[in-house]
Structure formats: structure tokens, C-alpha cells
């Protein structure tokens, strides 16, 4: 456990690059599988049912993982001990330049950054007459914020000590609002853009959204403003809520096309 924490603290950029590459490869494989199934007309007859079923499976899996994480964050649990070991190693080993880099990148998931993005995209959609898309966009971002705040109050987990000066965070720690917020915001943004761009750009948009969310979440660990498990829980929560919002919006669209 301590060896793993020390390795991450000594090689934060390498660890991020490895994790990000792995996640993007998995996303690429999943995307290729979906395209293959579409080419075989696998979804044609019951596309609405497939959207609903896929959304349900994602929600079930991610919420199960979230609950499992919540059960393992105590100081006597293995995950809780790893959280403390990693934060301790990071506080001792990271150089100022690394903290400066991640201190700048973490602002991609700040409340005011995502709020400004929410307002700008909603206004553009409304201006173009895409009222349903605008509603889905706002509900996704605002709903995630409310859900995250409620869960923070429920768990009331204290943050790790961070005195390096490159980032400051107040309030409760579990789950990470930056992680869930960035995943929902940039994931929804990719989904919205897919509605107006050629299919060849859809995979790059999805990969860019995932990479941005991973970067924001990882920055919260490196900056020691969140425990490792906070970020994992934030991604699980964000994935569940994103699946609900996209599945709901797609169901509304498909129903509208059939009426």
C-alpha cells in the first residue's frame, strides 16, 4: 500500500498518462463495438428499449460501486488507509512545479467555470431553438450539483490536509464535486455537440470529454484537496447521473420522432 502511494507521488504525470491511456483505449473499444452492432442493425427495431436498458445497467453498476466505496472509506478500512497513505506521500514528495501545473488545470472543474459553461451553452441552444436540449443540459449540470451537495452533507467526510498554497478547498470531501461535475458537464457537452457534428467527430468528442474529466479528478488527488476515494466516488456518481440524463433525453427525442 505504502509502496503504491510512494510510486504515485514520485511519478504523478506517468501515472496519469497511463490511467488516461487505458481509459481512452477502453472507450475506443466500446465505441467500436457499438458501431459494429449498429452496422448489423442490432439497435434498429428497439432503439428506445436499448437506450433505457443501457442507461439502467450503467446506473446500477456505478451506484453499486459508489455504495461499495462509501462502505470502505473509514479509517479502519483498507481503502481509507490507502487514502491517508497516498495523501501523506503526495504532501512530502511533490515538487512545486507539479503542484503549480495541476493547480491551474483543476480550474476546469471549478463551480464558476462550469456555471459559466452551463449558461453560455444554454443560451446558444435556446437562441437556435433547441429548447429540449437546453432543458436537458441545464437539468444535468444543476441536478448533479444539488445531488453532490446533498451527499456531502450526508457523509460529512473531512478533507485531507493541504497547506502547499496551490489550491484551497472548504466544506466536506466525499464525493468529489469537481470529479462528478466535470464528468457530467464535459460528457453532456460532448453529447450535445454530437447532435450537430459529423459522425467522424463523435469519438474524438467523447474521448476529449473523458480525458478532461480524468484530468480534473486526478488534479484533486495530486493537490490533496480530496482523498483518492472521493474522486472515484465522484466519477461513479457523475457516470450514474450522466447516464440518467442522456438516456432520458434520448427517450424524449425518440418518442417525439414517433409521434
mmCIF file of N, CA and C in Angstrom, residues 116-238:
data_model
loop_
_atom_site.group_PDB
_atom_site.id
_atom_site.type_symbol
_atom_site.label_atom_id
_atom_site.label_comp_id
_atom_site.label_asym_id
_atom_site.label_seq_id
_atom_site.Cartn_x
_atom_site.Cartn_y
_atom_site.Cartn_z
ATOM 1 N N UNK A 116 -20.476 29.062 -15.756
ATOM 2 C CA UNK A 116 -20.368 29.883 -16.964
ATOM 3 C C UNK A 116 -20.599 29.046 -18.210
ATOM 4 N N UNK A 117 -20.030 27.838 -18.234
ATOM 5 C CA UNK A 117 -20.247 26.940 -19.368
ATOM 6 C C UNK A 117 -21.716 26.589 -19.508
ATOM 7 N N UNK A 118 -22.371 26.321 -18.380
ATOM 8 C CA UNK A 118 -23.795 25.978 -18.401
ATOM 9 C C UNK A 118 -24.621 27.110 -19.003
ATOM 10 N N UNK A 119 -24.353 28.334 -18.578
ATOM 11 C CA UNK A 119 -25.120 29.487 -19.046
ATOM 12 C C UNK A 119 -24.882 29.735 -20.533
ATOM 13 N N UNK A 120 -23.626 29.706 -20.953
ATOM 14 C CA UNK A 120 -23.291 30.001 -22.351
ATOM 15 C C UNK A 120 -23.913 28.966 -23.288
ATOM 16 N N UNK A 121 -23.753 27.686 -22.978
ATOM 17 C CA UNK A 121 -24.296 26.642 -23.844
ATOM 18 C C UNK A 121 -25.822 26.690 -23.868
ATOM 19 N N UNK A 122 -26.446 26.918 -22.707
ATOM 20 C CA UNK A 122 -27.910 27.002 -22.655
ATOM 21 C C UNK A 122 -28.421 28.162 -23.508
ATOM 22 N N UNK A 123 -27.756 29.295 -23.437
ATOM 23 C CA UNK A 123 -28.173 30.455 -24.240
ATOM 24 C C UNK A 123 -28.027 30.188 -25.729
ATOM 25 N N UNK A 124 -26.934 29.533 -26.109
ATOM 26 C CA UNK A 124 -26.736 29.219 -27.526
ATOM 27 C C UNK A 124 -27.803 28.242 -28.034
ATOM 28 N N UNK A 125 -28.128 27.252 -27.223
ATOM 29 C CA UNK A 125 -29.151 26.283 -27.623
ATOM 30 C C UNK A 125 -30.523 26.943 -27.741
ATOM 31 N N UNK A 126 -30.846 27.783 -26.774
ATOM 32 C CA UNK A 126 -32.136 28.481 -26.822
ATOM 33 C C UNK A 126 -32.207 29.420 -28.018
ATOM 34 N N UNK A 127 -31.105 30.067 -28.304
ATOM 35 C CA UNK A 127 -31.071 31.004 -29.444
ATOM 36 C C UNK A 127 -31.307 30.281 -30.761
ATOM 37 N N UNK A 128 -30.839 29.029 -30.847
ATOM 38 C CA UNK A 128 -31.023 28.237 -32.063
ATOM 39 C C UNK A 128 -32.344 27.466 -32.068
ATOM 40 N N UNK A 129 -33.134 27.641 -31.016
ATOM 41 C CA UNK A 129 -34.434 26.991 -30.952
ATOM 42 C C UNK A 129 -34.429 25.564 -30.447
ATOM 43 N N UNK A 130 -33.326 25.119 -29.838
ATOM 44 C CA UNK A 130 -33.230 23.750 -29.327
ATOM 45 C C UNK A 130 -33.610 23.733 -27.847
ATOM 46 N N UNK A 131 -34.891 23.911 -27.583
ATOM 47 C CA UNK A 131 -35.351 24.086 -26.212
ATOM 48 C C UNK A 131 -35.217 22.813 -25.387
ATOM 49 N N UNK A 132 -35.512 21.667 -25.968
ATOM 50 C CA UNK A 132 -35.392 20.413 -25.222
ATOM 51 C C UNK A 132 -33.942 20.125 -24.850
ATOM 52 N N UNK A 133 -33.044 20.383 -25.786
ATOM 53 C CA UNK A 133 -31.629 20.187 -25.492
ATOM 54 C C UNK A 133 -31.171 21.125 -24.381
ATOM 55 N N UNK A 134 -31.637 22.356 -24.437
ATOM 56 C CA UNK A 134 -31.259 23.324 -23.405
ATOM 57 C C UNK A 134 -31.741 22.883 -22.031
ATOM 58 N N UNK A 135 -32.968 22.370 -21.972
ATOM 59 C CA UNK A 135 -33.515 21.905 -20.689
ATOM 60 C C UNK A 135 -32.707 20.708 -20.177
ATOM 61 N N UNK A 136 -32.418 19.754 -21.065
ATOM 62 C CA UNK A 136 -31.636 18.580 -20.656
ATOM 63 C C UNK A 136 -30.254 18.984 -20.160
ATOM 64 N N UNK A 137 -29.644 19.939 -20.836
ATOM 65 C CA UNK A 137 -28.313 20.433 -20.460
ATOM 66 C C UNK A 137 -28.327 21.065 -19.072
ATOM 67 N N UNK A 138 -29.261 21.941 -18.833
ATOM 68 C CA UNK A 138 -29.331 22.632 -17.545
ATOM 69 C C UNK A 138 -29.685 21.660 -16.418
ATOM 70 N N UNK A 139 -30.631 20.769 -16.671
ATOM 71 C CA UNK A 139 -31.023 19.793 -15.648
ATOM 72 C C UNK A 139 -29.843 18.901 -15.277
ATOM 73 N N UNK A 140 -29.059 18.498 -16.263
ATOM 74 C CA UNK A 140 -27.911 17.626 -15.996
ATOM 75 C C UNK A 140 -26.904 18.306 -15.080
ATOM 76 N N UNK A 141 -26.513 19.532 -15.411
ATOM 77 C CA UNK A 141 -25.487 20.216 -14.621
ATOM 78 C C UNK A 141 -26.006 20.650 -13.261
ATOM 79 N N UNK A 142 -27.193 21.244 -13.246
ATOM 80 C CA UNK A 142 -27.746 21.712 -11.974
ATOM 81 C C UNK A 142 -28.093 20.542 -11.061
ATOM 82 N N UNK A 143 -28.657 19.490 -11.634
ATOM 83 C CA UNK A 143 -29.031 18.337 -10.833
ATOM 84 C C UNK A 143 -27.828 17.662 -10.205
ATOM 85 N N UNK A 144 -26.739 17.567 -10.953
ATOM 86 C CA UNK A 144 -25.533 16.972 -10.392
ATOM 87 C C UNK A 144 -25.008 17.792 -9.218
ATOM 88 N N UNK A 145 -25.032 19.112 -9.367
ATOM 89 C CA UNK A 145 -24.570 19.956 -8.276
ATOM 90 C C UNK A 145 -25.379 19.769 -7.009
ATOM 91 N N UNK A 146 -26.688 19.713 -7.138
ATOM 92 C CA UNK A 146 -27.557 19.521 -5.979
ATOM 93 C C UNK A 146 -27.356 18.141 -5.356
ATOM 94 N N UNK A 147 -27.232 17.131 -6.208
ATOM 95 C CA UNK A 147 -27.038 15.774 -5.709
ATOM 96 C C UNK A 147 -25.718 15.654 -4.966
ATOM 97 N N UNK A 148 -24.666 16.236 -5.517
ATOM 98 C CA UNK A 148 -23.363 16.173 -4.870
ATOM 99 C C UNK A 148 -23.375 16.883 -3.519
ATOM 100 N N UNK A 149 -24.004 18.026 -3.471
ATOM 101 C CA UNK A 149 -24.068 18.772 -2.214
ATOM 102 C C UNK A 149 -24.827 17.977 -1.145
ATOM 103 N N UNK A 150 -25.918 17.341 -1.553
ATOM 104 C CA UNK A 150 -26.701 16.557 -0.596
ATOM 105 C C UNK A 150 -25.883 15.389 -0.043
ATOM 106 N N UNK A 151 -25.127 14.723 -0.920
ATOM 107 C CA UNK A 151 -24.323 13.592 -0.463
ATOM 108 C C UNK A 151 -23.169 14.036 0.427
ATOM 109 N N UNK A 152 -22.578 15.173 0.142
ATOM 110 C CA UNK A 152 -21.535 15.700 1.022
ATOM 111 C C UNK A 152 -22.079 15.918 2.436
ATOM 112 N N UNK A 153 -23.269 16.475 2.524
ATOM 113 C CA UNK A 153 -23.867 16.696 3.837
ATOM 114 C C UNK A 153 -24.209 15.373 4.520
ATOM 115 N N UNK A 154 -24.540 14.379 3.731
ATOM 116 C CA UNK A 154 -24.882 13.074 4.295
ATOM 117 C C UNK A 154 -23.657 12.390 4.892
ATOM 118 N N UNK A 155 -22.541 12.389 4.166
ATOM 119 C CA UNK A 155 -21.355 11.678 4.625
ATOM 120 C C UNK A 155 -20.462 12.523 5.539
ATOM 121 N N UNK A 156 -20.405 13.828 5.289
ATOM 122 C CA UNK A 156 -19.640 14.749 6.140
ATOM 123 C C UNK A 156 -18.215 14.248 6.400
ATOM 124 N N UNK A 157 -17.509 13.957 5.348
ATOM 125 C CA UNK A 157 -16.122 13.499 5.460
ATOM 126 C C UNK A 157 -15.179 14.690 5.352
ATOM 127 N N UNK A 158 -14.227 14.766 6.259
ATOM 128 C CA UNK A 158 -13.259 15.870 6.246
ATOM 129 C C UNK A 158 -12.248 15.679 5.128
ATOM 130 N N UNK A 159 -11.721 16.789 4.638
ATOM 131 C CA UNK A 159 -10.736 16.744 3.568
ATOM 132 C C UNK A 159 -9.343 16.440 4.127
ATOM 133 N N UNK A 160 -8.440 15.959 3.259
ATOM 134 C CA UNK A 160 -7.033 15.821 3.689
ATOM 135 C C UNK A 160 -6.410 17.200 3.916
ATOM 136 N N UNK A 161 -5.382 17.236 4.719
ATOM 137 C CA UNK A 161 -4.690 18.489 4.997
ATOM 138 C C UNK A 161 -3.907 18.919 3.759
ATOM 139 N N UNK A 162 -4.080 20.154 3.332
ATOM 140 C CA UNK A 162 -3.342 20.681 2.176
ATOM 141 C C UNK A 162 -2.878 22.098 2.500
ATOM 142 N N UNK A 163 -1.584 22.227 2.716
ATOM 143 C CA UNK A 163 -1.015 23.509 3.129
ATOM 144 C C UNK A 163 0.018 24.040 2.143
ATOM 145 N N UNK A 164 0.038 23.484 0.927
ATOM 146 C CA UNK A 164 1.047 23.891 -0.055
ATOM 147 C C UNK A 164 0.745 25.240 -0.684
ATOM 148 N N UNK A 165 -0.499 25.694 -0.626
ATOM 149 C CA UNK A 165 -0.849 27.014 -1.135
ATOM 150 C C UNK A 165 -1.252 27.072 -2.590
ATOM 151 N N UNK A 166 -1.208 25.934 -3.312
ATOM 152 C CA UNK A 166 -1.533 25.947 -4.731
ATOM 153 C C UNK A 166 -3.010 25.679 -4.998
ATOM 154 N N UNK A 167 -3.735 25.292 -3.985
ATOM 155 C CA UNK A 167 -5.175 25.086 -4.116
ATOM 156 C C UNK A 167 -5.791 25.132 -2.725
ATOM 157 N N UNK A 168 -7.016 25.621 -2.674
ATOM 158 C CA UNK A 168 -7.733 25.701 -1.403
ATOM 159 C C UNK A 168 -9.147 25.156 -1.622
ATOM 160 N N UNK A 169 -9.635 24.409 -0.660
ATOM 161 C CA UNK A 169 -10.991 23.859 -0.754
ATOM 162 C C UNK A 169 -11.579 23.784 0.638
ATOM 163 N N UNK A 170 -12.837 24.157 0.737
ATOM 164 C CA UNK A 170 -13.552 24.109 2.005
ATOM 165 C C UNK A 170 -14.726 23.145 1.893
ATOM 166 N N UNK A 171 -15.343 22.880 3.006
ATOM 167 C CA UNK A 171 -16.520 22.019 3.001
ATOM 168 C C UNK A 171 -16.138 20.550 3.069
ATOM 169 N N UNK A 172 -17.165 19.715 2.961
ATOM 170 C CA UNK A 172 -16.965 18.284 3.070
ATOM 171 C C UNK A 172 -16.337 17.712 1.817
ATOM 172 N N UNK A 173 -15.811 16.492 1.938
ATOM 173 C CA UNK A 173 -14.943 15.943 0.905
ATOM 174 C C UNK A 173 -15.577 14.883 0.021
ATOM 175 N N UNK A 174 -16.486 14.069 0.554
ATOM 176 C CA UNK A 174 -16.990 12.895 -0.171
ATOM 177 C C UNK A 174 -18.432 13.093 -0.621
ATOM 178 N N UNK A 175 -18.695 12.936 -1.927
ATOM 179 C CA UNK A 175 -17.791 12.657 -3.051
ATOM 180 C C UNK A 175 -17.240 13.953 -3.647
ATOM 181 N N UNK A 176 -16.275 13.829 -4.540
ATOM 182 C CA UNK A 176 -15.655 15.000 -5.159
ATOM 183 C C UNK A 176 -16.601 15.675 -6.140
ATOM 184 N N UNK A 177 -16.926 16.934 -5.862
ATOM 185 C CA UNK A 177 -17.789 17.691 -6.764
ATOM 186 C C UNK A 177 -17.103 18.045 -8.065
ATOM 187 N N UNK A 178 -15.795 18.300 -8.026
ATOM 188 C CA UNK A 178 -15.063 18.576 -9.260
ATOM 189 C C UNK A 178 -15.100 17.374 -10.195
ATOM 190 N N UNK A 179 -14.970 16.182 -9.630
ATOM 191 C CA UNK A 179 -14.939 14.968 -10.459
ATOM 192 C C UNK A 179 -16.298 14.699 -11.101
ATOM 193 N N UNK A 180 -17.342 14.678 -10.289
ATOM 194 C CA UNK A 180 -18.670 14.424 -10.850
ATOM 195 C C UNK A 180 -19.108 15.564 -11.754
ATOM 196 N N UNK A 181 -18.830 16.799 -11.347
ATOM 197 C CA UNK A 181 -19.246 17.951 -12.143
ATOM 198 C C UNK A 181 -18.572 18.003 -13.496
ATOM 199 N N UNK A 182 -17.268 17.727 -13.543
ATOM 200 C CA UNK A 182 -16.560 17.763 -14.821
ATOM 201 C C UNK A 182 -17.003 16.624 -15.733
ATOM 202 N N UNK A 183 -17.242 15.445 -15.157
ATOM 203 C CA UNK A 183 -17.700 14.324 -15.982
ATOM 204 C C UNK A 183 -19.069 14.609 -16.585
ATOM 205 N N UNK A 184 -19.982 15.131 -15.779
ATOM 206 C CA UNK A 184 -21.321 15.438 -16.280
ATOM 207 C C UNK A 184 -21.272 16.590 -17.282
ATOM 208 N N UNK A 185 -20.557 17.653 -16.953
ATOM 209 C CA UNK A 185 -20.538 18.836 -17.816
ATOM 210 C C UNK A 185 -19.888 18.542 -19.162
ATOM 211 N N UNK A 186 -18.694 17.993 -19.144
ATOM 212 C CA UNK A 186 -17.998 17.763 -20.407
ATOM 213 C C UNK A 186 -18.566 16.556 -21.145
ATOM 214 N N UNK A 187 -19.121 15.593 -20.406
ATOM 215 C CA UNK A 187 -19.807 14.488 -21.062
ATOM 216 C C UNK A 187 -21.069 14.946 -21.767
ATOM 217 N N UNK A 188 -21.861 15.776 -21.091
ATOM 218 C CA UNK A 188 -23.069 16.317 -21.717
ATOM 219 C C UNK A 188 -22.725 17.234 -22.886
ATOM 220 N N UNK A 189 -21.656 18.019 -22.730
ATOM 221 C CA UNK A 189 -21.242 18.904 -23.815
ATOM 222 C C UNK A 189 -20.875 18.089 -25.054
ATOM 223 N N UNK A 190 -20.143 16.987 -24.852
ATOM 224 C CA UNK A 190 -19.797 16.123 -25.988
ATOM 225 C C UNK A 190 -21.060 15.567 -26.630
ATOM 226 N N UNK A 191 -22.022 15.141 -25.800
ATOM 227 C CA UNK A 191 -23.263 14.589 -26.333
ATOM 228 C C UNK A 191 -24.050 15.636 -27.114
ATOM 229 N N UNK A 192 -24.114 16.854 -26.609
ATOM 230 C CA UNK A 192 -24.807 17.936 -27.318
ATOM 231 C C UNK A 192 -24.118 18.223 -28.655
ATOM 232 N N UNK A 193 -22.792 18.305 -28.638
ATOM 233 C CA UNK A 193 -22.067 18.602 -29.873
ATOM 234 C C UNK A 193 -22.231 17.495 -30.903
ATOM 235 N N UNK A 194 -22.404 16.265 -30.435
ATOM 236 C CA UNK A 194 -22.613 15.160 -31.370
ATOM 237 C C UNK A 194 -23.886 15.320 -32.182
ATOM 238 N N UNK A 195 -24.829 16.074 -31.643
ATOM 239 C CA UNK A 195 -26.089 16.292 -32.356
ATOM 240 C C UNK A 195 -25.913 17.208 -33.573
ATOM 241 N N UNK A 196 -24.795 17.932 -33.623
ATOM 242 C CA UNK A 196 -24.617 18.935 -34.680
ATOM 243 C C UNK A 196 -23.329 18.732 -35.476
ATOM 244 N N UNK A 197 -22.636 17.630 -35.263
ATOM 245 C CA UNK A 197 -21.363 17.407 -35.934
ATOM 246 C C UNK A 197 -21.392 16.079 -36.695
ATOM 247 N N UNK A 198 -20.519 15.914 -37.683
ATOM 248 C CA UNK A 198 -20.447 14.651 -38.426
ATOM 249 C C UNK A 198 -20.066 13.489 -37.505
ATOM 250 N N UNK A 199 -20.462 12.301 -37.893
ATOM 251 C CA UNK A 199 -20.219 11.123 -37.054
ATOM 252 C C UNK A 199 -18.734 10.873 -36.843
ATOM 253 N N UNK A 200 -17.893 11.283 -37.781
ATOM 254 C CA UNK A 200 -16.461 11.044 -37.651
ATOM 255 C C UNK A 200 -15.877 11.784 -36.446
ATOM 256 N N UNK A 201 -16.558 12.831 -35.987
ATOM 257 C CA UNK A 201 -16.066 13.597 -34.848
ATOM 258 C C UNK A 201 -16.609 13.106 -33.512
ATOM 259 N N UNK A 202 -17.518 12.168 -33.523
ATOM 260 C CA UNK A 202 -18.168 11.759 -32.281
ATOM 261 C C UNK A 202 -17.208 11.085 -31.311
ATOM 262 N N UNK A 203 -16.391 10.174 -31.788
ATOM 263 C CA UNK A 203 -15.442 9.507 -30.902
ATOM 264 C C UNK A 203 -14.417 10.486 -30.332
ATOM 265 N N UNK A 204 -13.804 11.362 -31.148
ATOM 266 C CA UNK A 204 -12.890 12.349 -30.563
ATOM 267 C C UNK A 204 -13.560 13.232 -29.505
ATOM 268 N N UNK A 205 -14.820 13.598 -29.711
ATOM 269 C CA UNK A 205 -15.522 14.399 -28.708
ATOM 270 C C UNK A 205 -15.684 13.627 -27.402
ATOM 271 N N UNK A 206 -16.072 12.358 -27.507
ATOM 272 C CA UNK A 206 -16.242 11.531 -26.309
ATOM 273 C C UNK A 206 -14.911 11.342 -25.585
ATOM 274 N N UNK A 207 -13.848 11.084 -26.329
ATOM 275 C CA UNK A 207 -12.534 10.890 -25.721
ATOM 276 C C UNK A 207 -12.029 12.171 -25.060
ATOM 277 N N UNK A 208 -12.269 13.306 -25.698
ATOM 278 C CA UNK A 208 -11.851 14.582 -25.114
ATOM 279 C C UNK A 208 -12.591 14.852 -23.809
ATOM 280 N N UNK A 209 -13.877 14.516 -23.769
ATOM 281 C CA UNK A 209 -14.662 14.714 -22.548
ATOM 282 C C UNK A 209 -14.138 13.848 -21.412
ATOM 283 N N UNK A 210 -13.851 12.581 -21.709
ATOM 284 C CA UNK A 210 -13.338 11.674 -20.687
ATOM 285 C C UNK A 210 -11.970 12.121 -20.202
ATOM 286 N N UNK A 211 -11.096 12.496 -21.126
ATOM 287 C CA UNK A 211 -9.756 12.935 -20.742
ATOM 288 C C UNK A 211 -9.811 14.178 -19.863
ATOM 289 N N UNK A 212 -10.698 15.110 -20.183
ATOM 290 C CA UNK A 212 -10.818 16.330 -19.377
ATOM 291 C C UNK A 212 -11.310 16.010 -17.972
ATOM 292 N N UNK A 213 -12.316 15.158 -17.881
ATOM 293 C CA UNK A 213 -12.838 14.772 -16.568
ATOM 294 C C UNK A 213 -11.780 14.046 -15.748
ATOM 295 N N UNK A 214 -11.045 13.135 -16.375
ATOM 296 C CA UNK A 214 -9.979 12.427 -15.673
ATOM 297 C C UNK A 214 -8.909 13.388 -15.182
ATOM 298 N N UNK A 215 -8.577 14.363 -16.007
ATOM 299 C CA UNK A 215 -7.564 15.347 -15.622
ATOM 300 C C UNK A 215 -8.007 16.145 -14.406
ATOM 301 N N UNK A 216 -9.248 16.582 -14.412
ATOM 302 C CA UNK A 216 -9.758 17.359 -13.282
ATOM 303 C C UNK A 216 -9.780 16.513 -12.015
ATOM 304 N N UNK A 217 -10.314 15.293 -12.119
ATOM 305 C CA UNK A 217 -10.371 14.430 -10.949
ATOM 306 C C UNK A 217 -8.992 14.107 -10.406
ATOM 307 N N UNK A 218 -8.058 13.802 -11.289
ATOM 308 C CA UNK A 218 -6.697 13.476 -10.862
ATOM 309 C C UNK A 218 -6.029 14.669 -10.195
ATOM 310 N N UNK A 219 -6.318 15.855 -10.703
ATOM 311 C CA UNK A 219 -5.731 17.055 -10.107
ATOM 312 C C UNK A 219 -6.162 17.231 -8.658
ATOM 313 N N UNK A 220 -7.378 16.816 -8.333
ATOM 314 C CA UNK A 220 -7.864 16.960 -6.954
ATOM 315 C C UNK A 220 -7.092 16.048 -5.994
ATOM 316 N N UNK A 221 -6.669 14.880 -6.501
ATOM 317 C CA UNK A 221 -5.855 13.981 -5.680
ATOM 318 C C UNK A 221 -4.449 14.545 -5.510
ATOM 319 N N UNK A 222 -3.849 14.971 -6.619
ATOM 320 C CA UNK A 222 -2.488 15.492 -6.574
ATOM 321 C C UNK A 222 -2.399 16.716 -5.664
ATOM 322 N N UNK A 223 -3.392 17.565 -5.720
ATOM 323 C CA UNK A 223 -3.406 18.782 -4.903
ATOM 324 C C UNK A 223 -3.813 18.510 -3.459
ATOM 325 N N UNK A 224 -4.203 17.285 -3.164
ATOM 326 C CA UNK A 224 -4.555 16.847 -1.811
ATOM 327 C C UNK A 224 -5.761 17.589 -1.227
ATOM 328 N N UNK A 225 -6.631 18.028 -2.090
ATOM 329 C CA UNK A 225 -7.873 18.635 -1.613
ATOM 330 C C UNK A 225 -8.990 17.597 -1.554
ATOM 331 N N UNK A 226 -8.708 16.401 -2.082
ATOM 332 C CA UNK A 226 -9.629 15.274 -1.989
ATOM 333 C C UNK A 226 -8.840 14.006 -1.764
ATOM 334 N N UNK A 227 -9.467 13.065 -1.081
ATOM 335 C CA UNK A 227 -8.918 11.727 -0.983
ATOM 336 C C UNK A 227 -9.122 10.995 -2.310
ATOM 337 N N UNK A 228 -8.315 9.981 -2.523
ATOM 338 C CA UNK A 228 -8.435 9.157 -3.734
ATOM 339 C C UNK A 228 -9.847 8.607 -3.889
ATOM 340 N N UNK A 229 -10.414 8.089 -2.813
ATOM 341 C CA UNK A 229 -11.759 7.502 -2.882
ATOM 342 C C UNK A 229 -12.829 8.552 -3.150
ATOM 343 N N UNK A 230 -12.599 9.802 -2.761
ATOM 344 C CA UNK A 230 -13.545 10.877 -3.074
ATOM 345 C C UNK A 230 -13.703 11.035 -4.577
ATOM 346 N N UNK A 231 -12.569 10.992 -5.264
ATOM 347 C CA UNK A 231 -12.569 11.182 -6.714
ATOM 348 C C UNK A 231 -13.223 9.999 -7.413
ATOM 349 N N UNK A 232 -12.895 8.784 -6.970
ATOM 350 C CA UNK A 232 -13.556 7.611 -7.546
ATOM 351 C C UNK A 232 -15.069 7.689 -7.359
ATOM 352 N N UNK A 233 -15.488 8.055 -6.155
ATOM 353 C CA UNK A 233 -16.917 8.168 -5.879
ATOM 354 C C UNK A 233 -17.551 9.265 -6.731
ATOM 355 N N UNK A 234 -16.834 10.356 -6.935
ATOM 356 C CA UNK A 234 -17.343 11.420 -7.787
ATOM 357 C C UNK A 234 -17.560 10.961 -9.212
ATOM 358 N N UNK A 235 -16.629 10.163 -9.723
ATOM 359 C CA UNK A 235 -16.786 9.631 -11.076
ATOM 360 C C UNK A 235 -17.950 8.648 -11.158
ATOM 361 N N UNK A 236 -18.120 7.833 -10.122
ATOM 362 C CA UNK A 236 -19.242 6.896 -10.117
ATOM 363 C C UNK A 236 -20.576 7.649 -10.095
ATOM 364 N N UNK A 237 -20.657 8.641 -9.221
ATOM 365 C CA UNK A 237 -21.868 9.446 -9.138
ATOM 366 C C UNK A 237 -22.139 10.184 -10.441
ATOM 367 N N UNK A 238 -21.096 10.804 -11.004
ATOM 368 C CA UNK A 238 -21.260 11.529 -12.259
ATOM 369 C C UNK A 238 -21.669 10.619 -13.401
#
